[in-house]
Amino acid sequence: MVSVNREGTPQGGPLSPLLKAGERVKQSVTNFIEKKLKLKVNEEKSAVGKPVARIFFGMSFYSLRRKTRVYVPSKSKQRFEVRLRKLTNRNWGVSMEVRIHKLNQLVQGWGNYFKIADIKKYAKNIDFHIRRRLRACRWKEWKKTRTK
């Protein structure tokens, strides 16, 4: 009787030795971290796979012309944009100086953290977006009687 296996790779397949080696290395690294360093490894976040498919510290990798490049995944960008929206909310009742100071802290910190990634185009778009949001904040200020 023949049964179909829906998981893993077939024995003798070209990926089989690599996947077995990856699992072996993962297990030995896990043992070292847990036994020698006395740290706990989160099995849900630990996996064997291609670097392109994994996210490390909010960054991921891709190949371009035989060189490995770093990029920022959309999930990391979305978290950054949510924080930007909170800081550029027109209904947040703080002065423009405080708002810009907080924005500078966020943008400089984010930029320094992700500076090794390919973010030139994204940074230009975010700069345009922040300036537009700040203009909207200033426009709302001007509509109040005390700031006309």
Short mmCIF file of N, CA, C and O in Angstrom, two decimals:
data_model
loop_
_atom_site.label_atom_id
_atom_site.label_comp_id
_atom_site.label_asym_id
_atom_site.label_seq_id
_atom_site.Cartn_x
_atom_site.Cartn_y
_atom_site.Cartn_z
N MET A 1 0.84 -1.18 0.00
CA MET A 1 0.00 0.00 0.00
C MET A 1 0.88 1.24 0.00
O MET A 1 1.82 1.36 0.77
N VAL A 2 0.57 2.19 -0.85
CA VAL A 2 1.35 3.41 -1.00
C VAL A 2 0.56 4.56 -0.38
O VAL A 2 -0.62 4.73 -0.63
N SER A 3 1.25 5.36 0.46
CA SER A 3 0.59 6.54 1.04
C SER A 3 1.35 7.78 0.60
O SER A 3 2.56 7.78 0.45
N VAL A 4 0.59 8.84 0.35
CA VAL A 4 1.17 10.10 -0.12
C VAL A 4 1.61 10.92 1.08
O VAL A 4 0.82 11.14 2.01
N ASN A 5 2.85 11.37 1.06
CA ASN A 5 3.38 12.23 2.12
C ASN A 5 3.25 13.68 1.68
O ASN A 5 3.76 14.06 0.62
N ARG A 6 2.57 14.50 2.45
CA ARG A 6 2.32 15.88 2.06
C ARG A 6 3.30 16.86 2.68
O ARG A 6 3.25 18.04 2.42
N GLU A 7 4.21 16.40 3.53
CA GLU A 7 5.17 17.29 4.19
C GLU A 7 6.58 16.87 3.86
O GLU A 7 6.86 15.69 3.63
N GLY A 8 7.51 17.84 3.87
CA GLY A 8 8.92 17.56 3.68
C GLY A 8 9.28 17.36 2.23
O GLY A 8 8.48 17.56 1.32
N THR A 9 10.52 16.95 2.01
CA THR A 9 10.99 16.68 0.66
C THR A 9 11.22 15.19 0.51
O THR A 9 11.51 14.50 1.49
N PRO A 10 11.08 14.67 -0.70
CA PRO A 10 11.28 13.24 -0.87
C PRO A 10 12.71 12.84 -0.58
O PRO A 10 13.65 13.61 -0.83
N GLN A 11 12.88 11.65 -0.05
CA GLN A 11 14.22 11.14 0.25
C GLN A 11 15.00 11.05 -1.04
O GLN A 11 14.52 10.54 -2.04
N GLY A 12 16.23 11.58 -1.03
CA GLY A 12 17.05 11.56 -2.22
C GLY A 12 16.83 12.75 -3.12
O GLY A 12 17.49 12.89 -4.13
N GLY A 13 15.88 13.61 -2.77
CA GLY A 13 15.65 14.82 -3.55
C GLY A 13 16.83 15.77 -3.40
O GLY A 13 17.61 15.68 -2.46
N PRO A 14 17.00 16.71 -4.32
CA PRO A 14 18.17 17.59 -4.26
C PRO A 14 18.22 18.49 -3.03
O PRO A 14 19.29 18.90 -2.59
N LEU A 15 17.10 18.81 -2.43
CA LEU A 15 17.09 19.68 -1.26
C LEU A 15 17.22 18.92 0.05
O LEU A 15 17.50 19.51 1.08
N SER A 16 16.99 17.64 0.00
CA SER A 16 16.97 16.85 1.22
C SER A 16 18.22 16.99 2.09
O SER A 16 18.11 17.24 3.28
N PRO A 17 19.45 16.88 1.55
CA PRO A 17 20.63 17.01 2.41
C PRO A 17 20.77 18.40 3.01
O PRO A 17 21.17 18.56 4.16
N LEU A 18 20.40 19.41 2.24
CA LEU A 18 20.52 20.79 2.75
C LEU A 18 19.55 21.03 3.89
O LEU A 18 19.90 21.66 4.89
N LEU A 19 18.29 20.57 3.73
CA LEU A 19 17.31 20.79 4.79
C LEU A 19 17.71 20.03 6.06
O LEU A 19 17.56 20.53 7.16
N LYS A 20 18.23 18.77 5.90
CA LYS A 20 18.65 18.01 7.08
C LYS A 20 19.81 18.71 7.77
O LYS A 20 19.87 18.76 9.00
N ALA A 21 20.76 19.30 6.98
CA ALA A 21 21.91 20.01 7.55
C ALA A 21 21.45 21.28 8.27
O ALA A 21 21.96 21.61 9.34
N GLY A 22 20.48 21.98 7.68
CA GLY A 22 19.97 23.20 8.30
C GLY A 22 19.32 22.92 9.64
O GLY A 22 19.53 23.64 10.61
N GLU A 23 18.54 21.87 9.70
CA GLU A 23 17.90 21.49 10.96
C GLU A 23 18.93 21.08 12.00
O GLU A 23 18.80 21.40 13.18
N ARG A 24 19.98 20.38 11.56
CA ARG A 24 21.04 19.95 12.48
C ARG A 24 21.77 21.16 13.06
O ARG A 24 22.00 21.24 14.27
N VAL A 25 22.09 22.14 12.21
CA VAL A 25 22.77 23.35 12.68
C VAL A 25 21.86 24.14 13.61
O VAL A 25 22.31 24.63 14.65
N LYS A 26 20.58 24.23 13.27
CA LYS A 26 19.63 24.94 14.15
C LYS A 26 19.58 24.29 15.53
O LYS A 26 19.59 24.97 16.55
N GLN A 27 19.55 22.97 15.54
CA GLN A 27 19.49 22.26 16.82
C GLN A 27 20.76 22.47 17.64
O GLN A 27 20.70 22.69 18.85
N SER A 28 21.92 22.44 16.99
CA SER A 28 23.17 22.63 17.74
C SER A 28 23.30 24.06 18.27
O SER A 28 23.76 24.27 19.39
N VAL A 29 22.86 25.03 17.48
CA VAL A 29 22.90 26.43 17.94
C VAL A 29 21.92 26.63 19.09
O VAL A 29 22.23 27.30 20.08
N THR A 30 20.75 26.02 18.99
CA THR A 30 19.76 26.11 20.07
C THR A 30 20.30 25.50 21.36
O THR A 30 20.15 26.07 22.44
N ASN A 31 20.94 24.35 21.24
CA ASN A 31 21.54 23.72 22.42
C ASN A 31 22.61 24.61 23.05
O ASN A 31 22.67 24.76 24.28
N PHE A 32 23.45 25.21 22.22
CA PHE A 32 24.49 26.09 22.74
C PHE A 32 23.89 27.29 23.48
O PHE A 32 24.30 27.63 24.59
N ILE A 33 22.89 27.91 22.88
CA ILE A 33 22.28 29.11 23.47
C ILE A 33 21.58 28.75 24.78
O ILE A 33 21.69 29.49 25.77
N GLU A 34 20.88 27.63 24.80
CA GLU A 34 20.12 27.28 26.00
C GLU A 34 20.98 26.69 27.11
O GLU A 34 20.78 26.99 28.29
N LYS A 35 21.97 25.88 26.76
CA LYS A 35 22.77 25.22 27.79
C LYS A 35 23.96 26.06 28.26
O LYS A 35 24.20 26.20 29.45
N LYS A 36 24.68 26.64 27.32
CA LYS A 36 25.88 27.41 27.68
C LYS A 36 25.53 28.83 28.13
O LYS A 36 26.06 29.33 29.11
N LEU A 37 24.67 29.49 27.37
CA LEU A 37 24.35 30.89 27.66
C LEU A 37 23.16 31.05 28.60
O LEU A 37 22.86 32.15 29.04
N LYS A 38 22.46 29.94 28.86
CA LYS A 38 21.30 29.93 29.76
C LYS A 38 20.20 30.90 29.30
O LYS A 38 19.59 31.60 30.09
N LEU A 39 19.98 30.94 27.98
CA LEU A 39 18.93 31.77 27.41
C LEU A 39 17.84 30.87 26.82
O LEU A 39 18.08 29.71 26.50
N LYS A 40 16.66 31.41 26.66
CA LYS A 40 15.53 30.66 26.12
C LYS A 40 15.37 31.01 24.64
O LYS A 40 15.35 32.18 24.27
N VAL A 41 15.27 30.02 23.79
CA VAL A 41 15.06 30.21 22.36
C VAL A 41 13.58 30.06 22.06
O VAL A 41 12.96 29.08 22.45
N ASN A 42 13.02 31.04 21.37
CA ASN A 42 11.61 31.00 20.99
C ASN A 42 11.48 30.15 19.73
O ASN A 42 11.89 30.56 18.64
N GLU A 43 10.90 28.97 19.85
CA GLU A 43 10.78 28.05 18.72
C GLU A 43 9.82 28.57 17.65
O GLU A 43 9.96 28.21 16.49
N GLU A 44 8.86 29.41 18.03
CA GLU A 44 7.93 29.95 17.05
C GLU A 44 8.63 30.90 16.09
O GLU A 44 8.25 31.01 14.92
N LYS A 45 9.64 31.62 16.57
CA LYS A 45 10.35 32.58 15.73
C LYS A 45 11.57 31.97 15.05
O LYS A 45 12.12 32.56 14.14
N SER A 46 12.00 30.80 15.49
CA SER A 46 13.18 30.15 14.93
C SER A 46 12.77 29.22 13.81
O SER A 46 11.84 28.43 13.96
N ALA A 47 13.48 29.32 12.68
CA ALA A 47 13.15 28.46 11.55
C ALA A 47 14.36 28.33 10.64
O ALA A 47 15.28 29.15 10.68
N VAL A 48 14.33 27.29 9.83
CA VAL A 48 15.34 27.09 8.80
C VAL A 48 14.70 27.48 7.49
O VAL A 48 13.61 27.02 7.15
N GLY A 49 15.35 28.36 6.75
CA GLY A 49 14.79 28.80 5.48
C GLY A 49 15.76 29.72 4.76
O GLY A 49 16.83 30.04 5.26
N LYS A 50 15.36 30.14 3.59
CA LYS A 50 16.17 31.05 2.80
C LYS A 50 16.19 32.42 3.48
O LYS A 50 15.18 32.86 4.03
N PRO A 51 17.33 33.11 3.42
CA PRO A 51 17.39 34.46 4.02
C PRO A 51 16.40 35.43 3.38
O PRO A 51 15.92 36.34 4.03
N VAL A 52 16.08 35.23 2.11
CA VAL A 52 15.14 36.11 1.43
C VAL A 52 13.75 36.02 2.06
O VAL A 52 13.02 37.00 2.11
N ALA A 53 13.42 34.85 2.57
CA ALA A 53 12.08 34.63 3.13
C ALA A 53 12.00 34.96 4.61
O ALA A 53 10.93 34.88 5.19
N ARG A 54 13.09 35.32 5.24
CA ARG A 54 13.11 35.58 6.68
C ARG A 54 13.34 37.06 6.95
O ARG A 54 13.94 37.77 6.13
N ILE A 55 12.90 37.52 8.11
CA ILE A 55 13.11 38.90 8.54
C ILE A 55 13.97 38.88 9.78
O ILE A 55 13.66 38.21 10.76
N PHE A 56 15.10 39.60 9.73
CA PHE A 56 16.03 39.68 10.85
C PHE A 56 16.06 41.11 11.35
O PHE A 56 16.46 42.02 10.62
N PHE A 57 15.66 41.33 12.59
CA PHE A 57 15.68 42.66 13.21
C PHE A 57 14.99 43.70 12.33
O PHE A 57 15.46 44.82 12.19
N GLY A 58 13.89 43.32 11.72
CA GLY A 58 13.11 44.26 10.92
C GLY A 58 13.64 44.46 9.51
O GLY A 58 13.16 45.33 8.79
N MET A 59 14.64 43.68 9.08
CA MET A 59 15.20 43.80 7.74
C MET A 59 15.20 42.44 7.06
O MET A 59 15.15 41.41 7.71
N SER A 60 15.28 42.48 5.74
CA SER A 60 15.37 41.24 4.98
C SER A 60 16.37 41.44 3.84
O SER A 60 16.92 42.53 3.67
N PHE A 61 16.58 40.40 3.05
CA PHE A 61 17.64 40.42 2.05
C PHE A 61 17.10 40.01 0.69
O PHE A 61 16.11 39.30 0.57
N TYR A 62 17.79 40.48 -0.36
CA TYR A 62 17.51 40.05 -1.72
C TYR A 62 18.80 40.12 -2.51
O TYR A 62 19.77 40.75 -2.09
N SER A 63 18.83 39.44 -3.65
CA SER A 63 20.02 39.43 -4.49
C SER A 63 19.78 40.29 -5.71
O SER A 63 18.71 40.24 -6.34
N LEU A 64 20.79 41.09 -6.08
CA LEU A 64 20.74 41.91 -7.26
C LEU A 64 22.12 41.90 -7.90
O LEU A 64 23.11 42.32 -7.26
N ARG A 65 22.20 41.39 -9.10
CA ARG A 65 23.47 41.28 -9.82
C ARG A 65 24.54 40.57 -8.99
O ARG A 65 25.65 41.06 -8.82
N ARG A 66 24.16 39.44 -8.43
CA ARG A 66 25.05 38.58 -7.64
C ARG A 66 25.56 39.24 -6.36
O ARG A 66 26.58 38.83 -5.81
N LYS A 67 24.88 40.26 -5.91
CA LYS A 67 25.23 40.90 -4.64
C LYS A 67 24.01 40.83 -3.73
O LYS A 67 22.88 40.99 -4.18
N THR A 68 24.26 40.61 -2.47
CA THR A 68 23.17 40.57 -1.49
C THR A 68 22.90 41.98 -1.00
O THR A 68 23.81 42.70 -0.59
N ARG A 69 21.65 42.38 -1.07
CA ARG A 69 21.23 43.72 -0.65
C ARG A 69 20.24 43.59 0.50
O ARG A 69 19.61 42.57 0.69
N VAL A 70 20.10 44.67 1.25
CA VAL A 70 19.20 44.70 2.41
C VAL A 70 18.02 45.61 2.08
O VAL A 70 18.19 46.67 1.49
N TYR A 71 16.83 45.18 2.47
CA TYR A 71 15.67 46.04 2.30
C TYR A 71 14.81 46.00 3.56
O TYR A 71 14.95 45.12 4.40
N VAL A 72 13.94 46.98 3.67
CA VAL A 72 13.02 47.08 4.81
C VAL A 72 11.67 46.53 4.38
O VAL A 72 11.06 47.06 3.45
N PRO A 73 11.20 45.47 5.02
CA PRO A 73 9.89 44.90 4.65
C PRO A 73 8.74 45.86 4.94
O PRO A 73 8.87 46.79 5.75
N SER A 74 7.62 45.62 4.31
CA SER A 74 6.48 46.52 4.44
C SER A 74 5.94 46.58 5.88
O SER A 74 5.44 47.62 6.31
N LYS A 75 6.08 45.50 6.64
CA LYS A 75 5.58 45.51 8.03
C LYS A 75 6.36 46.53 8.87
O LYS A 75 5.76 47.26 9.67
N SER A 76 7.67 46.61 8.68
CA SER A 76 8.48 47.59 9.41
C SER A 76 8.12 49.01 8.98
O SER A 76 8.06 49.93 9.80
N LYS A 77 7.88 49.18 7.68
CA LYS A 77 7.50 50.50 7.18
C LYS A 77 6.14 50.92 7.74
O LYS A 77 5.94 52.08 8.09
N GLN A 78 5.21 49.98 7.81
CA GLN A 78 3.88 50.29 8.32
C GLN A 78 3.93 50.73 9.78
O GLN A 78 3.23 51.68 10.17
N ARG A 79 4.75 50.07 10.60
CA ARG A 79 4.88 50.48 12.01
C ARG A 79 5.43 51.90 12.10
O ARG A 79 4.98 52.70 12.92
N PHE A 80 6.40 52.21 11.26
CA PHE A 80 6.98 53.55 11.23
C PHE A 80 5.93 54.58 10.81
O PHE A 80 5.81 55.65 11.42
N GLU A 81 5.15 54.26 9.80
CA GLU A 81 4.14 55.19 9.30
C GLU A 81 3.02 55.42 10.31
O GLU A 81 2.47 56.53 10.39
N VAL A 82 2.69 54.41 11.11
CA VAL A 82 1.68 54.58 12.16
C VAL A 82 2.18 55.58 13.19
O VAL A 82 1.45 56.47 13.63
N ARG A 83 3.45 55.47 13.57
CA ARG A 83 4.02 56.41 14.54
C ARG A 83 4.10 57.82 13.95
O ARG A 83 3.89 58.81 14.65
N LEU A 84 4.39 57.91 12.65
CA LEU A 84 4.41 59.22 11.99
C LEU A 84 3.02 59.86 12.00
O LEU A 84 2.89 61.06 12.23
N ARG A 85 2.00 59.06 11.74
CA ARG A 85 0.63 59.58 11.75
C ARG A 85 0.25 60.14 13.11
O ARG A 85 -0.43 61.16 13.20
N LYS A 86 0.68 59.46 14.17
CA LYS A 86 0.37 59.96 15.52
C LYS A 86 1.06 61.29 15.78
O LYS A 86 0.48 62.19 16.39
N LEU A 87 2.30 61.42 15.32
CA LEU A 87 3.05 62.65 15.57
C LEU A 87 2.58 63.81 14.69
O LEU A 87 2.79 64.97 15.04
N THR A 88 1.99 63.51 13.54
CA THR A 88 1.53 64.57 12.65
C THR A 88 0.02 64.69 12.64
O THR A 88 -0.55 65.26 11.70
N ASN A 89 -0.62 64.21 13.69
CA ASN A 89 -2.07 64.32 13.80
C ASN A 89 -2.44 65.79 14.02
O ASN A 89 -1.90 66.45 14.90
N ARG A 90 -3.35 66.30 13.21
CA ARG A 90 -3.71 67.72 13.30
C ARG A 90 -4.42 68.05 14.62
O ARG A 90 -4.43 69.20 15.04
N ASN A 91 -5.00 67.06 15.25
CA ASN A 91 -5.73 67.31 16.49
C ASN A 91 -4.87 67.19 17.74
O ASN A 91 -5.37 67.33 18.84
N TRP A 92 -3.61 66.87 17.58
CA TRP A 92 -2.70 66.78 18.71
C TRP A 92 -2.31 68.19 19.11
O TRP A 92 -1.64 68.90 18.36
N GLY A 93 -2.69 68.62 20.28
CA GLY A 93 -2.53 70.01 20.68
C GLY A 93 -1.17 70.36 21.27
O GLY A 93 -1.09 70.70 22.45
N VAL A 94 -0.12 70.25 20.48
CA VAL A 94 1.21 70.66 20.92
C VAL A 94 1.73 71.70 19.94
O VAL A 94 1.24 71.83 18.82
N SER A 95 2.75 72.43 20.38
CA SER A 95 3.32 73.44 19.50
C SER A 95 4.06 72.77 18.35
O SER A 95 4.46 71.61 18.42
N MET A 96 4.26 73.54 17.28
CA MET A 96 4.96 73.01 16.11
C MET A 96 6.40 72.65 16.44
O MET A 96 6.93 71.68 15.90
N GLU A 97 7.02 73.37 17.36
CA GLU A 97 8.41 73.08 17.74
C GLU A 97 8.52 71.71 18.41
O GLU A 97 9.43 70.93 18.12
N VAL A 98 7.59 71.42 19.31
CA VAL A 98 7.59 70.12 19.99
C VAL A 98 7.32 69.01 18.98
O VAL A 98 7.97 67.96 18.99
N ARG A 99 6.36 69.25 18.09
CA ARG A 99 6.01 68.27 17.07
C ARG A 99 7.22 67.95 16.19
O ARG A 99 7.55 66.79 15.94
N ILE A 100 7.92 68.99 15.74
CA ILE A 100 9.09 68.79 14.86
C ILE A 100 10.22 68.12 15.62
O ILE A 100 10.92 67.26 15.08
N HIS A 101 10.39 68.47 16.89
CA HIS A 101 11.44 67.83 17.70
C HIS A 101 11.18 66.32 17.82
O HIS A 101 12.09 65.50 17.63
N LYS A 102 9.93 65.94 18.11
CA LYS A 102 9.58 64.52 18.22
C LYS A 102 9.73 63.82 16.86
O LYS A 102 10.20 62.68 16.79
N LEU A 103 9.31 64.49 15.79
CA LEU A 103 9.48 63.92 14.45
C LEU A 103 10.94 63.70 14.11
O LEU A 103 11.31 62.67 13.55
N ASN A 104 11.78 64.68 14.43
CA ASN A 104 13.22 64.53 14.16
C ASN A 104 13.80 63.34 14.91
O ASN A 104 14.61 62.59 14.36
N GLN A 105 13.40 63.17 16.17
CA GLN A 105 13.90 62.02 16.92
C GLN A 105 13.50 60.71 16.25
O GLN A 105 14.31 59.79 16.10
N LEU A 106 12.22 60.61 15.85
CA LEU A 106 11.73 59.39 15.23
C LEU A 106 12.42 59.13 13.89
O LEU A 106 12.92 58.03 13.64
N VAL A 107 12.47 60.13 13.04
CA VAL A 107 13.01 59.95 11.69
C VAL A 107 14.51 59.67 11.73
O VAL A 107 15.00 58.79 11.03
N GLN A 108 15.24 60.40 12.57
CA GLN A 108 16.68 60.16 12.66
C GLN A 108 16.98 58.79 13.24
O GLN A 108 17.86 58.08 12.75
N GLY A 109 16.25 58.38 14.25
CA GLY A 109 16.45 57.05 14.83
C GLY A 109 16.13 55.96 13.83
O GLY A 109 16.90 54.99 13.67
N TRP A 110 15.01 56.09 13.14
CA TRP A 110 14.62 55.10 12.15
C TRP A 110 15.63 55.05 11.00
O TRP A 110 16.04 53.98 10.56
N GLY A 111 16.04 56.23 10.54
CA GLY A 111 17.00 56.30 9.45
C GLY A 111 18.35 55.72 9.82
O GLY A 111 18.99 55.02 9.03
N ASN A 112 18.82 55.99 11.04
CA ASN A 112 20.09 55.43 11.48
C ASN A 112 20.02 53.91 11.62
O ASN A 112 20.99 53.21 11.32
N TYR A 113 18.89 53.40 12.09
CA TYR A 113 18.75 51.96 12.26
C TYR A 113 18.75 51.24 10.91
O TYR A 113 19.39 50.21 10.74
N PHE A 114 18.04 51.81 9.93
CA PHE A 114 17.89 51.17 8.64
C PHE A 114 18.83 51.75 7.57
O PHE A 114 18.59 51.54 6.38
N LYS A 115 19.88 52.43 7.95
CA LYS A 115 20.74 53.07 6.96
C LYS A 115 21.49 52.09 6.07
O LYS A 115 21.92 52.46 4.98
N ILE A 116 21.65 50.84 6.50
CA ILE A 116 22.33 49.87 5.64
C ILE A 116 21.38 49.30 4.58
O ILE A 116 21.82 48.63 3.66
N ALA A 117 20.09 49.60 4.68
CA ALA A 117 19.11 49.08 3.72
C ALA A 117 18.95 50.05 2.56
O ALA A 117 19.40 51.19 2.60
N ASP A 118 18.30 49.57 1.53
CA ASP A 118 18.00 50.40 0.35
C ASP A 118 16.72 51.18 0.62
O ASP A 118 15.62 50.70 0.33
N ILE A 119 16.86 52.38 1.18
CA ILE A 119 15.68 53.16 1.54
C ILE A 119 15.67 54.55 0.91
O ILE A 119 14.88 55.40 1.31
N LYS A 120 16.51 54.78 -0.09
CA LYS A 120 16.61 56.12 -0.67
C LYS A 120 15.27 56.61 -1.23
O LYS A 120 14.82 57.70 -0.92
N LYS A 121 14.63 55.79 -2.05
CA LYS A 121 13.35 56.17 -2.65
C LYS A 121 12.27 56.30 -1.57
O LYS A 121 11.48 57.25 -1.59
N TYR A 122 12.25 55.37 -0.63
CA TYR A 122 11.26 55.41 0.44
C TYR A 122 11.46 56.65 1.30
O TYR A 122 10.49 57.30 1.68
N ALA A 123 12.72 56.99 1.60
CA ALA A 123 12.99 58.17 2.42
C ALA A 123 12.52 59.45 1.72
O ALA A 123 11.98 60.36 2.36
N LYS A 124 12.68 59.50 0.42
CA LYS A 124 12.22 60.67 -0.34
C LYS A 124 10.69 60.78 -0.27
O LYS A 124 10.15 61.86 -0.06
N ASN A 125 10.01 59.65 -0.42
CA ASN A 125 8.54 59.65 -0.34
C ASN A 125 8.05 60.01 1.06
O ASN A 125 7.08 60.75 1.22
N ILE A 126 8.72 59.50 2.08
CA ILE A 126 8.34 59.81 3.46
C ILE A 126 8.57 61.28 3.76
O ILE A 126 7.77 61.92 4.45
N ASP A 127 9.67 61.83 3.26
CA ASP A 127 9.95 63.26 3.44
C ASP A 127 8.82 64.10 2.86
O ASP A 127 8.33 65.03 3.51
N PHE A 128 8.39 63.76 1.65
CA PHE A 128 7.27 64.47 1.02
C PHE A 128 6.01 64.33 1.86
O PHE A 128 5.29 65.31 2.09
N HIS A 129 5.76 63.13 2.36
CA HIS A 129 4.57 62.86 3.16
C HIS A 129 4.59 63.66 4.47
O HIS A 129 3.58 64.26 4.86
N ILE A 130 5.73 63.69 5.16
CA ILE A 130 5.84 64.42 6.43
C ILE A 130 5.63 65.91 6.19
O ILE A 130 4.92 66.58 6.95
N ARG A 131 6.24 66.45 5.14
CA ARG A 131 6.07 67.89 4.84
C ARG A 131 4.61 68.23 4.56
O ARG A 131 4.11 69.26 5.03
N ARG A 132 3.92 67.36 3.84
CA ARG A 132 2.50 67.60 3.57
C ARG A 132 1.68 67.57 4.85
O ARG A 132 0.80 68.41 5.06
N ARG A 133 1.99 66.60 5.73
CA ARG A 133 1.25 66.51 7.00
C ARG A 133 1.53 67.72 7.89
O ARG A 133 0.64 68.22 8.57
N LEU A 134 2.78 68.19 7.90
CA LEU A 134 3.12 69.37 8.71
C LEU A 134 2.44 70.63 8.15
O LEU A 134 2.02 71.50 8.93
N ARG A 135 2.35 70.73 6.83
CA ARG A 135 1.62 71.87 6.24
C ARG A 135 0.16 71.84 6.66
O ARG A 135 -0.44 72.88 6.96
N ALA A 136 -0.42 70.65 6.72
CA ALA A 136 -1.82 70.53 7.15
C ALA A 136 -1.97 70.96 8.61
O ALA A 136 -2.96 71.62 8.97
N CYS A 137 -0.98 70.61 9.45
CA CYS A 137 -1.02 71.03 10.86
C CYS A 137 -0.93 72.55 10.96
O CYS A 137 -1.66 73.17 11.74
N ARG A 138 -0.02 73.13 10.19
CA ARG A 138 0.15 74.59 10.21
C ARG A 138 -1.10 75.27 9.68
O ARG A 138 -1.54 76.29 10.23
N TRP A 139 -1.71 74.74 8.64
CA TRP A 139 -2.93 75.31 8.06
C TRP A 139 -4.06 75.31 9.08
O TRP A 139 -4.81 76.27 9.19
N LYS A 140 -4.15 74.24 9.87
CA LYS A 140 -5.19 74.19 10.89
C LYS A 140 -4.91 75.23 11.98
O LYS A 140 -5.83 75.84 12.50
N GLU A 141 -3.63 75.42 12.34
CA GLU A 141 -3.28 76.44 13.33
C GLU A 141 -3.70 77.83 12.86
O GLU A 141 -4.21 78.64 13.64
N TRP A 142 -3.49 78.14 11.60
CA TRP A 142 -3.80 79.46 11.07
C TRP A 142 -5.29 79.75 11.05
O TRP A 142 -5.70 80.90 11.00
N LYS A 143 -6.10 78.72 11.07
CA LYS A 143 -7.54 78.93 11.03
C LYS A 143 -8.10 79.30 12.40
O LYS A 143 -9.26 79.68 12.50
N LYS A 144 -7.28 79.19 13.44
CA LYS A 144 -7.74 79.57 14.77
C LYS A 144 -7.57 81.08 14.94
O LYS A 144 -6.63 81.69 14.44
N THR A 145 -8.44 81.68 15.71
CA THR A 145 -8.45 83.14 15.86
C THR A 145 -7.16 83.65 16.48
O THR A 145 -6.63 84.67 16.04
N ARG A 146 -6.63 82.98 17.49
CA ARG A 146 -5.46 83.50 18.18
C ARG A 146 -4.18 83.42 17.37
O ARG A 146 -3.18 84.04 17.69
N THR A 147 -4.15 82.62 16.29
CA THR A 147 -2.91 82.48 15.50
C THR A 147 -3.00 83.09 14.12
O THR A 147 -2.08 82.95 13.33
N LYS A 148 -4.08 83.80 13.81
CA LYS A 148 -4.23 84.41 12.47
C LYS A 148 -3.26 85.55 12.28
O LYS A 148 -3.01 86.33 13.09
#
